[in-house]
Coordinates of N, CA and C in Angstrom, one line a residue:
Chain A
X1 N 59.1 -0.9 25.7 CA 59.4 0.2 24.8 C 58.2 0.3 23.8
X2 N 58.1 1.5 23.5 CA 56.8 1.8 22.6 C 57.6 1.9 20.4
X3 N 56.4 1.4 19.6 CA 56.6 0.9 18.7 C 55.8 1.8 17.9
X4 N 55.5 1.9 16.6 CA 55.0 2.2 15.7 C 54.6 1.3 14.7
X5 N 53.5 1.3 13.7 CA 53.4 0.3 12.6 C 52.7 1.1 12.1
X6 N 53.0 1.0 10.2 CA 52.5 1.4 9.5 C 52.1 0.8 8.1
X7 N 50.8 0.4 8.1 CA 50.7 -1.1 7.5 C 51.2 -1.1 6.2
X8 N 50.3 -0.1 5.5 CA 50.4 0.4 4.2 C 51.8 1.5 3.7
X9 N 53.1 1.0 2.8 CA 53.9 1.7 2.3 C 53.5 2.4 1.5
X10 N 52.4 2.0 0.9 CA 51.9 3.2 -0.6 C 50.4 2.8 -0.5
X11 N 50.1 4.2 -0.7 CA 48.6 4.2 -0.6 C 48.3 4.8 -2.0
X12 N 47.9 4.4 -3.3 CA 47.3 5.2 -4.5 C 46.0 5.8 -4.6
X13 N 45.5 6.6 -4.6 CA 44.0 7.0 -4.5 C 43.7 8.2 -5.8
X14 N 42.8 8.3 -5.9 CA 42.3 9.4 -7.2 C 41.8 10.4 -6.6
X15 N 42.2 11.7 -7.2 CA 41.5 13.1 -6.9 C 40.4 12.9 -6.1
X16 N 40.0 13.9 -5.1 CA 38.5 13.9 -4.3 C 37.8 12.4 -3.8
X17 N 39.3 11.7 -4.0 CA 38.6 10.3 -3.3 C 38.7 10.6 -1.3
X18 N 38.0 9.7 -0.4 CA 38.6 9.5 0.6 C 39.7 8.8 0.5
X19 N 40.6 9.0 2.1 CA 41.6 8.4 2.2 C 41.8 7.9 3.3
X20 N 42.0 6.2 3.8 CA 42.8 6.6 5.1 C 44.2 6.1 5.5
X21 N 45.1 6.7 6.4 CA 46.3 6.1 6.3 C 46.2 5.3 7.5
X22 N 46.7 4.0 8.3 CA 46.6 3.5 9.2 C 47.8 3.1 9.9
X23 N 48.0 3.7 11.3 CA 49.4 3.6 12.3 C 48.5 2.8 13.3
X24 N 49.2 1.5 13.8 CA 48.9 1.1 15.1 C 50.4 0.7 15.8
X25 N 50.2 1.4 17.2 CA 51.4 1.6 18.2 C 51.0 0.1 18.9
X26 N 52.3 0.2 19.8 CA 52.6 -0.6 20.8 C 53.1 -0.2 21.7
X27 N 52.4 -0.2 23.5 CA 53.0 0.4 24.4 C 52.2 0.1 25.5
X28 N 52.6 -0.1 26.7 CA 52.4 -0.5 28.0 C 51.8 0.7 28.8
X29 N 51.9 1.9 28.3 CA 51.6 2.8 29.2 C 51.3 3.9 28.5
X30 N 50.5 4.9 29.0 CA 49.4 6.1 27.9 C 50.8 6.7 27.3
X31 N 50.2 7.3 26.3 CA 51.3 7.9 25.0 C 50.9 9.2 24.4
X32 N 51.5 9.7 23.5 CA 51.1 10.7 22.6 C 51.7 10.4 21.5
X33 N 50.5 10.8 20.4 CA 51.0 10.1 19.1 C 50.6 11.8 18.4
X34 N 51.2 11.2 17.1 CA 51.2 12.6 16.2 C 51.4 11.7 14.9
X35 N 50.8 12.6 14.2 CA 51.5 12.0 12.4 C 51.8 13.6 11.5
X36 N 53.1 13.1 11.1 CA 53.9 14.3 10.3 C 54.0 14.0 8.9
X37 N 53.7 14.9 8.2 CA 53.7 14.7 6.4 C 55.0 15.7 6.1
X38 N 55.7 14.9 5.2 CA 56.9 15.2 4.4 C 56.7 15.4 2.8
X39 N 56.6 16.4 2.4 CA 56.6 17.0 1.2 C 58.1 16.3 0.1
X40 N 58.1 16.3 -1.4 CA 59.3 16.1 -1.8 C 60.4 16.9 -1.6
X41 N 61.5 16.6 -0.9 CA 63.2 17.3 -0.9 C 62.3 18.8 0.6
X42 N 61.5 18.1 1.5 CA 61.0 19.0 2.1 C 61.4 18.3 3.5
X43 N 61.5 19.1 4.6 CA 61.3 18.5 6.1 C 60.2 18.0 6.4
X44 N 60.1 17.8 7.4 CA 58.5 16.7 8.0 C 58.0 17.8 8.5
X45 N 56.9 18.2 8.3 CA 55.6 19.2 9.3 C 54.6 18.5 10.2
X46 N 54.3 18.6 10.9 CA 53.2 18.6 12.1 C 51.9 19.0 11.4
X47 N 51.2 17.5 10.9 CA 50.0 17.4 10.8 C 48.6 17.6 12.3
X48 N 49.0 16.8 12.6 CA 48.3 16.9 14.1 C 49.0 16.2 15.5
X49 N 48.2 16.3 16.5 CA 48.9 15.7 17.8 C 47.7 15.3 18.6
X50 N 47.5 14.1 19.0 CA 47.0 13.4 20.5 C 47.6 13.2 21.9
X51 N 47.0 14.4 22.3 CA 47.9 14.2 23.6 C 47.1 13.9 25.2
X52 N 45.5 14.3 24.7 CA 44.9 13.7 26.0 C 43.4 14.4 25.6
X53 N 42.4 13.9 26.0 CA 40.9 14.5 25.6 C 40.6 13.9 24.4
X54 N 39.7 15.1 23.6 CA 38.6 13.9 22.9 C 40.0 12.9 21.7
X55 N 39.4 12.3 21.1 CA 39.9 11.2 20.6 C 39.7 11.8 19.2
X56 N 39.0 12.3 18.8 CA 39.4 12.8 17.2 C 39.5 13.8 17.5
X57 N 41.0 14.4 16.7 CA 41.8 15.4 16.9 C 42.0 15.7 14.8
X58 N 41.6 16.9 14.9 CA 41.7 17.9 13.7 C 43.1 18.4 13.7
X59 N 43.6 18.3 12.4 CA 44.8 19.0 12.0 C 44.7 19.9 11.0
X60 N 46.0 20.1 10.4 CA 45.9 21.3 8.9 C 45.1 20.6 7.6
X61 N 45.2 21.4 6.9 CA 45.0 20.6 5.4 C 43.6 19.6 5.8
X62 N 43.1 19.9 6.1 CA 41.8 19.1 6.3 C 42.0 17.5 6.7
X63 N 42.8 17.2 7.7 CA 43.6 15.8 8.1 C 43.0 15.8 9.6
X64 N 42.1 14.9 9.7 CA 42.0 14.9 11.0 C 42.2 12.7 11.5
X65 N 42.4 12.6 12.4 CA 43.0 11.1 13.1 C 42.0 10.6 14.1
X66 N 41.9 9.7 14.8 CA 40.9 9.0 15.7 C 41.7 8.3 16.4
X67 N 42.3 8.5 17.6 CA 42.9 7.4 18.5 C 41.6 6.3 19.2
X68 N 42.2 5.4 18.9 CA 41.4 4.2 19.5 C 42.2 3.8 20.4
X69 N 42.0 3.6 21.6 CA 42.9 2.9 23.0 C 42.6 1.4 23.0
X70 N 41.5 1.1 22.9 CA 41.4 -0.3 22.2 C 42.0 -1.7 21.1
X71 N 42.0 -0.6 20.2 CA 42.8 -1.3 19.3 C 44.0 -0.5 19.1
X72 N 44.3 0.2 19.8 CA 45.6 0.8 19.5 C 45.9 1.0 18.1
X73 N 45.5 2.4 17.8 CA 44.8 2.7 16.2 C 45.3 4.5 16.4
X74 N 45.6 4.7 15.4 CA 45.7 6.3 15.2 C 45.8 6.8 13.5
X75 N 44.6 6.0 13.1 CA 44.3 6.0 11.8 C 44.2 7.5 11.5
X76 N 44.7 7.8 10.3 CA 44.8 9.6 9.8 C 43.6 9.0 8.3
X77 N 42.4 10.3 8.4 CA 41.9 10.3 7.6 C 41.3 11.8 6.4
X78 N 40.9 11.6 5.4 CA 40.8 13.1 5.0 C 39.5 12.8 3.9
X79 N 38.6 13.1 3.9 CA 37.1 12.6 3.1 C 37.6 13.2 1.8
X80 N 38.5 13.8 1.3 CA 38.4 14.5 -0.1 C 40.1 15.0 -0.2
X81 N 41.0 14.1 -1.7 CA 41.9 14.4 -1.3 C 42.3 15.2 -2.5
X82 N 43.7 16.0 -2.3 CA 43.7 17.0 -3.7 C 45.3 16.4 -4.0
X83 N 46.0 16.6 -5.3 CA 46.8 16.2 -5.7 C 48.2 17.1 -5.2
X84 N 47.6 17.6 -3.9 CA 49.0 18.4 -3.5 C 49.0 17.6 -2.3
X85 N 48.7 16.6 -1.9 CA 48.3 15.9 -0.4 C 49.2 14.6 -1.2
X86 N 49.9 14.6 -2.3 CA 50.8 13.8 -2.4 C 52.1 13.9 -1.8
X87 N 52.7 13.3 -0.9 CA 53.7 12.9 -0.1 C 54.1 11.5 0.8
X88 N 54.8 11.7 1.3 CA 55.1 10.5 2.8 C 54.7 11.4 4.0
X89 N 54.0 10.1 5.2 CA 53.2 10.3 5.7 C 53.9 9.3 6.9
X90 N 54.5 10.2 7.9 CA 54.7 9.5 9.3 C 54.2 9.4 10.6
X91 N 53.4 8.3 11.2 CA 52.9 8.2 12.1 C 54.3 8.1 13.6
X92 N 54.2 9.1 14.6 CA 54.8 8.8 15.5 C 54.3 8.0 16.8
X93 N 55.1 8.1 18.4 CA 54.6 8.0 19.3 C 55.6 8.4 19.9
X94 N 54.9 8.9 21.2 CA 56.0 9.2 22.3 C 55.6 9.1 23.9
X95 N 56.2 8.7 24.9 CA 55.9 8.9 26.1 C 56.0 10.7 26.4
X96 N 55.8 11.0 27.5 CA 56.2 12.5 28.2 C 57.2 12.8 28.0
X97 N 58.8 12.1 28.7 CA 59.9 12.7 28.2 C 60.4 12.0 27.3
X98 N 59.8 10.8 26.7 CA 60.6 10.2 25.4 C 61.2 10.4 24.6
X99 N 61.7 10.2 23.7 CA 61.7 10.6 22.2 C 61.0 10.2 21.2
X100 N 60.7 11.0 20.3 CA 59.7 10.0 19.3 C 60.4 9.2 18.5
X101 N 59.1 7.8 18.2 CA 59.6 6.8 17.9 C 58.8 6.9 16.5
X102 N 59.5 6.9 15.4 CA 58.4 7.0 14.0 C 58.1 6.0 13.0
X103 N 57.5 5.5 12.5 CA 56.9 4.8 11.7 C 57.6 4.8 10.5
X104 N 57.2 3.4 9.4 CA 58.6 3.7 8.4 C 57.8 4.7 7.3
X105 N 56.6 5.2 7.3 CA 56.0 6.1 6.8 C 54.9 5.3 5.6
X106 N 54.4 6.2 5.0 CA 53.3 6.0 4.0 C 53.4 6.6 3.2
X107 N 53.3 6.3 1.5 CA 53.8 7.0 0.4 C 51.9 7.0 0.2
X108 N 51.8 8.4 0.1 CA 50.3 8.7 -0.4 C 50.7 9.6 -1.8
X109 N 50.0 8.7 -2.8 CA 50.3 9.3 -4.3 C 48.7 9.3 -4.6
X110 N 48.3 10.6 -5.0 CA 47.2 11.3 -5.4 C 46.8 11.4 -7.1
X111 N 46.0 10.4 -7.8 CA 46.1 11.2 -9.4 C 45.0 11.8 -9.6
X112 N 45.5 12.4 -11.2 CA 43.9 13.0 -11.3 C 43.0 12.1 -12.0
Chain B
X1 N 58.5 34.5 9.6 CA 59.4 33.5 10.5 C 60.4 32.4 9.7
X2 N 61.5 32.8 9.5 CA 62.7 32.0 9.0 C 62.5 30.5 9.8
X3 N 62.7 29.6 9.0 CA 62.6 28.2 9.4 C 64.1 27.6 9.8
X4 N 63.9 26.3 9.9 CA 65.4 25.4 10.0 C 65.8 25.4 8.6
X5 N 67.4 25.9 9.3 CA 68.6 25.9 8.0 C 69.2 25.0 7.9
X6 N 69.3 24.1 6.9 CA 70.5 23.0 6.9 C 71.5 23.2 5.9
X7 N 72.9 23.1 6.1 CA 73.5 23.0 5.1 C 74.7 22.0 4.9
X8 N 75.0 21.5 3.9 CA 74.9 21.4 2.5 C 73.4 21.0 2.6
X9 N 72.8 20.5 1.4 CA 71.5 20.0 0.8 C 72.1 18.2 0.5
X10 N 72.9 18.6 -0.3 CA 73.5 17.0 -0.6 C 75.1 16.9 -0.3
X11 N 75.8 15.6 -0.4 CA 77.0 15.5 -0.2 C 77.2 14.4 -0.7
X12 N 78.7 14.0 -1.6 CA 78.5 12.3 -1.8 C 80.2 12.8 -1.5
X13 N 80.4 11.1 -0.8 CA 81.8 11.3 -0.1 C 82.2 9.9 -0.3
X14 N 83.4 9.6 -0.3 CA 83.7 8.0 -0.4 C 84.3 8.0 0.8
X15 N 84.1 6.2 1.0 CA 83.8 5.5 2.4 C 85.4 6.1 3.5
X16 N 85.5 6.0 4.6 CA 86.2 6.2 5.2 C 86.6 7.6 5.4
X17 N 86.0 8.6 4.8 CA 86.3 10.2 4.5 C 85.7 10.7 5.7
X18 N 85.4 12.0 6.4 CA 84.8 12.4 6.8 C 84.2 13.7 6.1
X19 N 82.7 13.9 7.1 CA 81.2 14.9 6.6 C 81.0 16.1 7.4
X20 N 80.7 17.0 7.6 CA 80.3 17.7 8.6 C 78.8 18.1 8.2
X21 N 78.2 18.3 9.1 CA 76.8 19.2 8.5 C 75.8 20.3 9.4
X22 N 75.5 21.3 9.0 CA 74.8 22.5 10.3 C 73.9 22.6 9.5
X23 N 73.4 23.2 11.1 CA 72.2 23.6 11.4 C 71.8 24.9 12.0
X24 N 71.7 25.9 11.4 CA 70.9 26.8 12.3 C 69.2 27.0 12.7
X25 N 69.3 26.6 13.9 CA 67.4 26.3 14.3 C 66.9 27.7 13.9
X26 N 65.4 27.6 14.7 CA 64.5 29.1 14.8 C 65.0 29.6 15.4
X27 N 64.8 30.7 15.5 CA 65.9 32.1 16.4 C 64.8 31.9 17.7
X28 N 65.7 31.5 18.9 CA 65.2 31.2 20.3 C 64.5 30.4 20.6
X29 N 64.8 29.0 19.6 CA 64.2 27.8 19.8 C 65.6 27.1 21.2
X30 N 65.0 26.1 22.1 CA 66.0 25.8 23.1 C 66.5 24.6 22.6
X31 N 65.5 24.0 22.2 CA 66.0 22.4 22.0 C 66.4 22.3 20.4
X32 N 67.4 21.6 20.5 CA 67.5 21.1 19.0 C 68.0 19.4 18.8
X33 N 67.5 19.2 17.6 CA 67.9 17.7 17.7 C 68.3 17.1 15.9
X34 N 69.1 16.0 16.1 CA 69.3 15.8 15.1 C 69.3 14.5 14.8
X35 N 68.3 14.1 13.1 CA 68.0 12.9 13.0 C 68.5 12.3 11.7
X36 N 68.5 11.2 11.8 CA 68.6 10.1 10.9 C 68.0 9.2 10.0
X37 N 67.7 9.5 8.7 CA 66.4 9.1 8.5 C 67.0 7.8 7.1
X38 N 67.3 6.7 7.2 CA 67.6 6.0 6.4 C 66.8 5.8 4.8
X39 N 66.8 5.1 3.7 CA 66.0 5.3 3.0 C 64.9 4.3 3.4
X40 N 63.6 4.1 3.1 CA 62.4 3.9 3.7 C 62.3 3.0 5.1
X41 N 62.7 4.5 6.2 CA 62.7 4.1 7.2 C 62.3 5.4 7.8
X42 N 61.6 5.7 8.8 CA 61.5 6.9 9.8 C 62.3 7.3 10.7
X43 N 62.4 8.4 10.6 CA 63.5 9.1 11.0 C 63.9 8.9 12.3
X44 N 65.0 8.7 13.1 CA 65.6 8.7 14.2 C 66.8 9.1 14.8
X45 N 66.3 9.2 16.0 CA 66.9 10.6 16.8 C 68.4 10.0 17.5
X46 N 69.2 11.2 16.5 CA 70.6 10.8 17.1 C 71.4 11.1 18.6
X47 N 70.5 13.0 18.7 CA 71.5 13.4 19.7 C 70.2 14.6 19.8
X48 N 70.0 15.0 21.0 CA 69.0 16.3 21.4 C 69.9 17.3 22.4
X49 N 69.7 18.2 21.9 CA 70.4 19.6 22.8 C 69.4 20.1 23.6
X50 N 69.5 20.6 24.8 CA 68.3 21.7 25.7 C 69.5 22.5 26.0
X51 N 69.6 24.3 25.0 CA 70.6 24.9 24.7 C 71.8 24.4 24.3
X52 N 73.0 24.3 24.9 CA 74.0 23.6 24.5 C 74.7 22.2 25.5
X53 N 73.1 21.9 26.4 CA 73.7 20.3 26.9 C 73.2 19.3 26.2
X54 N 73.6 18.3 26.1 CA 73.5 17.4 25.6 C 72.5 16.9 26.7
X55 N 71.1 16.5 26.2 CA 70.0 15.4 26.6 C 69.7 14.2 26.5
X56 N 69.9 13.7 25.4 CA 70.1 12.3 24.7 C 70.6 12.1 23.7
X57 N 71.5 11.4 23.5 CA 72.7 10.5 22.7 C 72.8 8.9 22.7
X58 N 71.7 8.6 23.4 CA 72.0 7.2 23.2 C 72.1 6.7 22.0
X59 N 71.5 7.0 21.0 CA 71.7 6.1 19.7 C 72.8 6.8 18.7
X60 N 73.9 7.9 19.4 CA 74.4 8.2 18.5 C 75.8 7.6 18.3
X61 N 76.3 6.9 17.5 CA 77.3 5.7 17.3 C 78.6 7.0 17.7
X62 N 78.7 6.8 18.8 CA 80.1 7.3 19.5 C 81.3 8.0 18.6
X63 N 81.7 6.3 18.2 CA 83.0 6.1 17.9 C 83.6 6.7 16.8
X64 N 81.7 6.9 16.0 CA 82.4 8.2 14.4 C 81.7 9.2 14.2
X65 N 80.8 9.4 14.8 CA 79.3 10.7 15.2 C 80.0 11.5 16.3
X66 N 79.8 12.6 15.9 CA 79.9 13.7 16.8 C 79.1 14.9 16.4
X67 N 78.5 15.8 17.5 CA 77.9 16.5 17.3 C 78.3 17.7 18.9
X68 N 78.0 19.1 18.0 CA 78.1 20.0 19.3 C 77.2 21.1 19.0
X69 N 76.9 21.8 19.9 CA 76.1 23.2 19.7 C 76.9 24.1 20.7
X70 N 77.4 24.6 19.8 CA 78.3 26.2 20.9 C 77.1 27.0 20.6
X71 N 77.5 28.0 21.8 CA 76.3 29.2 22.6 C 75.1 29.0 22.1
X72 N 74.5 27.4 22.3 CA 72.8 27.3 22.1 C 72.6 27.6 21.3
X73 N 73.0 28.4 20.1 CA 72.5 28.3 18.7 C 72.9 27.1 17.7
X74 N 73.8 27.7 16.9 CA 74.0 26.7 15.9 C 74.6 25.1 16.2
X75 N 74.7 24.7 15.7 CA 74.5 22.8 15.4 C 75.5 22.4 14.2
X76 N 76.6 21.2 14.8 CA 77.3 20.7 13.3 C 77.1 18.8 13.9
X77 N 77.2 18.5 13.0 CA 77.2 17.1 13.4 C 78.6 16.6 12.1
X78 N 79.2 15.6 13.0 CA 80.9 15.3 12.2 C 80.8 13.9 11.8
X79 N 80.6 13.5 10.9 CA 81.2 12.0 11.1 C 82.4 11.3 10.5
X80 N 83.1 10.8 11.2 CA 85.0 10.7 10.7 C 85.2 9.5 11.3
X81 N 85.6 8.0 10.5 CA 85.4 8.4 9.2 C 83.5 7.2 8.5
X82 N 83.4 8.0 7.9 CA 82.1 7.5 7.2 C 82.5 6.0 6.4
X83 N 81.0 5.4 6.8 CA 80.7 4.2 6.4 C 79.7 4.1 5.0
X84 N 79.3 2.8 4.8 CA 78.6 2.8 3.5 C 77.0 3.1 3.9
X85 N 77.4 2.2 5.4 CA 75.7 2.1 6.2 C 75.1 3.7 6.5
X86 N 76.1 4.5 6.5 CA 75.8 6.3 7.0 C 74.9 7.3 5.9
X87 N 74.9 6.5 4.7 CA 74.5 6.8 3.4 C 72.9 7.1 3.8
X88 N 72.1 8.4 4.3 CA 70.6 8.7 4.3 C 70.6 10.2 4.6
X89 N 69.4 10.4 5.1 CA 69.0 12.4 5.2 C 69.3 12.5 6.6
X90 N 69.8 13.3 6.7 CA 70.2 13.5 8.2 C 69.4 14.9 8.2
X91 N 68.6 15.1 9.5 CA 67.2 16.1 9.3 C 67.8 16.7 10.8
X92 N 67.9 18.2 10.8 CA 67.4 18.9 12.2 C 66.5 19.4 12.3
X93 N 65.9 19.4 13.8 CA 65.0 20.2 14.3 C 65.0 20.7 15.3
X94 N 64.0 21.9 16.1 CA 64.2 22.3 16.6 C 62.4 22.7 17.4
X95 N 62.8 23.0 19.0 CA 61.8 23.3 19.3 C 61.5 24.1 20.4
X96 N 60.7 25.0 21.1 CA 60.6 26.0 21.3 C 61.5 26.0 22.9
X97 N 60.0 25.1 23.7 CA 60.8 25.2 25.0 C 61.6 23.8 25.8
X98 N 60.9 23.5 26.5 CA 62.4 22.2 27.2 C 62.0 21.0 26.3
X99 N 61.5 20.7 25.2 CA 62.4 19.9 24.5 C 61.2 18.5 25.0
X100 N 60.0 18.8 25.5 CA 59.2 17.6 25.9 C 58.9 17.3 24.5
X101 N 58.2 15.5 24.3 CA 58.1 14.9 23.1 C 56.5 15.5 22.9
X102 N 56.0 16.7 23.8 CA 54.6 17.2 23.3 C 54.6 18.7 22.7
X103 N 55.7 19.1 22.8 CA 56.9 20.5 22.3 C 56.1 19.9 20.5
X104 N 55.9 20.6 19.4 CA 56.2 20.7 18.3 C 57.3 20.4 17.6
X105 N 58.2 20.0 16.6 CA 59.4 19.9 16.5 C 58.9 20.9 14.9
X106 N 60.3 21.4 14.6 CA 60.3 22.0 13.2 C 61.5 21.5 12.7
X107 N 61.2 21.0 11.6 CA 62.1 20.3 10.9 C 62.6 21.3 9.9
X108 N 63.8 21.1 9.2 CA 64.6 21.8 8.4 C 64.8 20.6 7.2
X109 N 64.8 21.1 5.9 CA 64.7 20.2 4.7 C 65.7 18.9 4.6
X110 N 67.0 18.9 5.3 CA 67.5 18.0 5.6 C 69.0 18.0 4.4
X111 N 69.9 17.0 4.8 CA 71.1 16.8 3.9 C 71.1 15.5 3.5
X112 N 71.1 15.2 1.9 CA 71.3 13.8 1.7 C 72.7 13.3 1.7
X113 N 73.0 12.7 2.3 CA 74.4 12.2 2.3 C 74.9 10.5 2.0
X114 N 75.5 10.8 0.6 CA 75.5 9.1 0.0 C 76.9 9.2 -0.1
X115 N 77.5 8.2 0.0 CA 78.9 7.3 0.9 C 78.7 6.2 -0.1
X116 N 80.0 5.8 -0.6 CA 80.3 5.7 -1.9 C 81.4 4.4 -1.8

């Protein structure tokens, strides 16, 4: 059965800093992973998705990820962050027909 | 494009009572599903619809969870009677076509529900 980890529960960073959030899965067999940002008293949205080809995959909001098959890594990164990119931050995974399995998330708090 | 509807927003109930809570997805979304999201834990999937069959229910505790979707649209999930452990956001979503885990999911704001 496939797993999720999400090392960091809170990540603090300052305006226009980089950031990165870090998910590493566990699983026996190829996957597709995704990571979804939740806004406060908001639903989860669809940052981006890996589902097969190049390995760095671009999302909204200037968020783009790097699957590593190696280290089994699906680090979410963003070189410049703004104080509206404060939220929780869920790394998933899923097989083809699975369901997704999600991460216990990431609190990214942004100051100025 | 109108999103996912959830209603109530919040609910506080004391233990043993029952909850109900809906959902109306995107208009002509097939799949809908509904999750469980404890407090600092990620969210997990109780029960998935592809129109109004039931796909997966394995993790949905039988014995006081219930959920149905008449004519493929709307969505209620019941739980009778509630525990202290039931106390998190119960989140639906919904998605376009058969409901594969590479389908998009759209999430709706969710209902906090604390159990007392």
């Amino acid at each position: 059965a496939q797993s999720v980890t999400q090392l960091d529960s809170q990540v603090p960073v300052f305006e226009e800093a980089p950031v990165e959030l870090r998910c590493n899965y566990s699983s026996s067999v190829s996957v597709y992973l995704f990571w979804y940002v939740q806004y406060p008293n908001q639903g989860l949205q669809l940052l981006l998705k890996y589902l097969s080809g190049s390995t760095l995959v671009k999302g909204i909001n200037g968020f783009e990820a790097e699957f590593n098959k190696s280290q089994t890594s699906f680090h979410l990164r963003k070189p410049s962050v703004h104080i509206s990119d404060t939220a929780e931050y869920f790394c998933a995974v899923s097989r083809n027909t699975d369901k997704l399995i999600f991460g216990t998330g990431t609190r990214l708090q942004v100051f100025p | 494009e109108a999103g996912v509807a959830q209603s109530p927003r919040y609910k506080i109930i004391e233990k043993r009572q029952s909850v109900a809570f809906w959902c109306n997805p995107i208009s002509g979304h097939a799949t809908l599903y509904w999750y469980q999201q404890i407090l600092g834990q990620g969210p997990k999937l109780l029960i998935q619809f592809q129109n109004n069959g039931v796909v997966d229910d394995s993790q949905l505790p039988k014995d006081r969870f219930s959920a149905e979707r008449l004519k493929g649209v709307d969505s209620t999930l019941k739980i009778q009677p509630a525990k202290l452990e039931d106390s998190a956001v119960y989140l639906c979503a919904s998605s376009e076509t058969s409901g594969r885990a590479t389908d998009t999911q759209y999430f709706g704001p969710g209902t906090r529900l604390t159990v007392l």
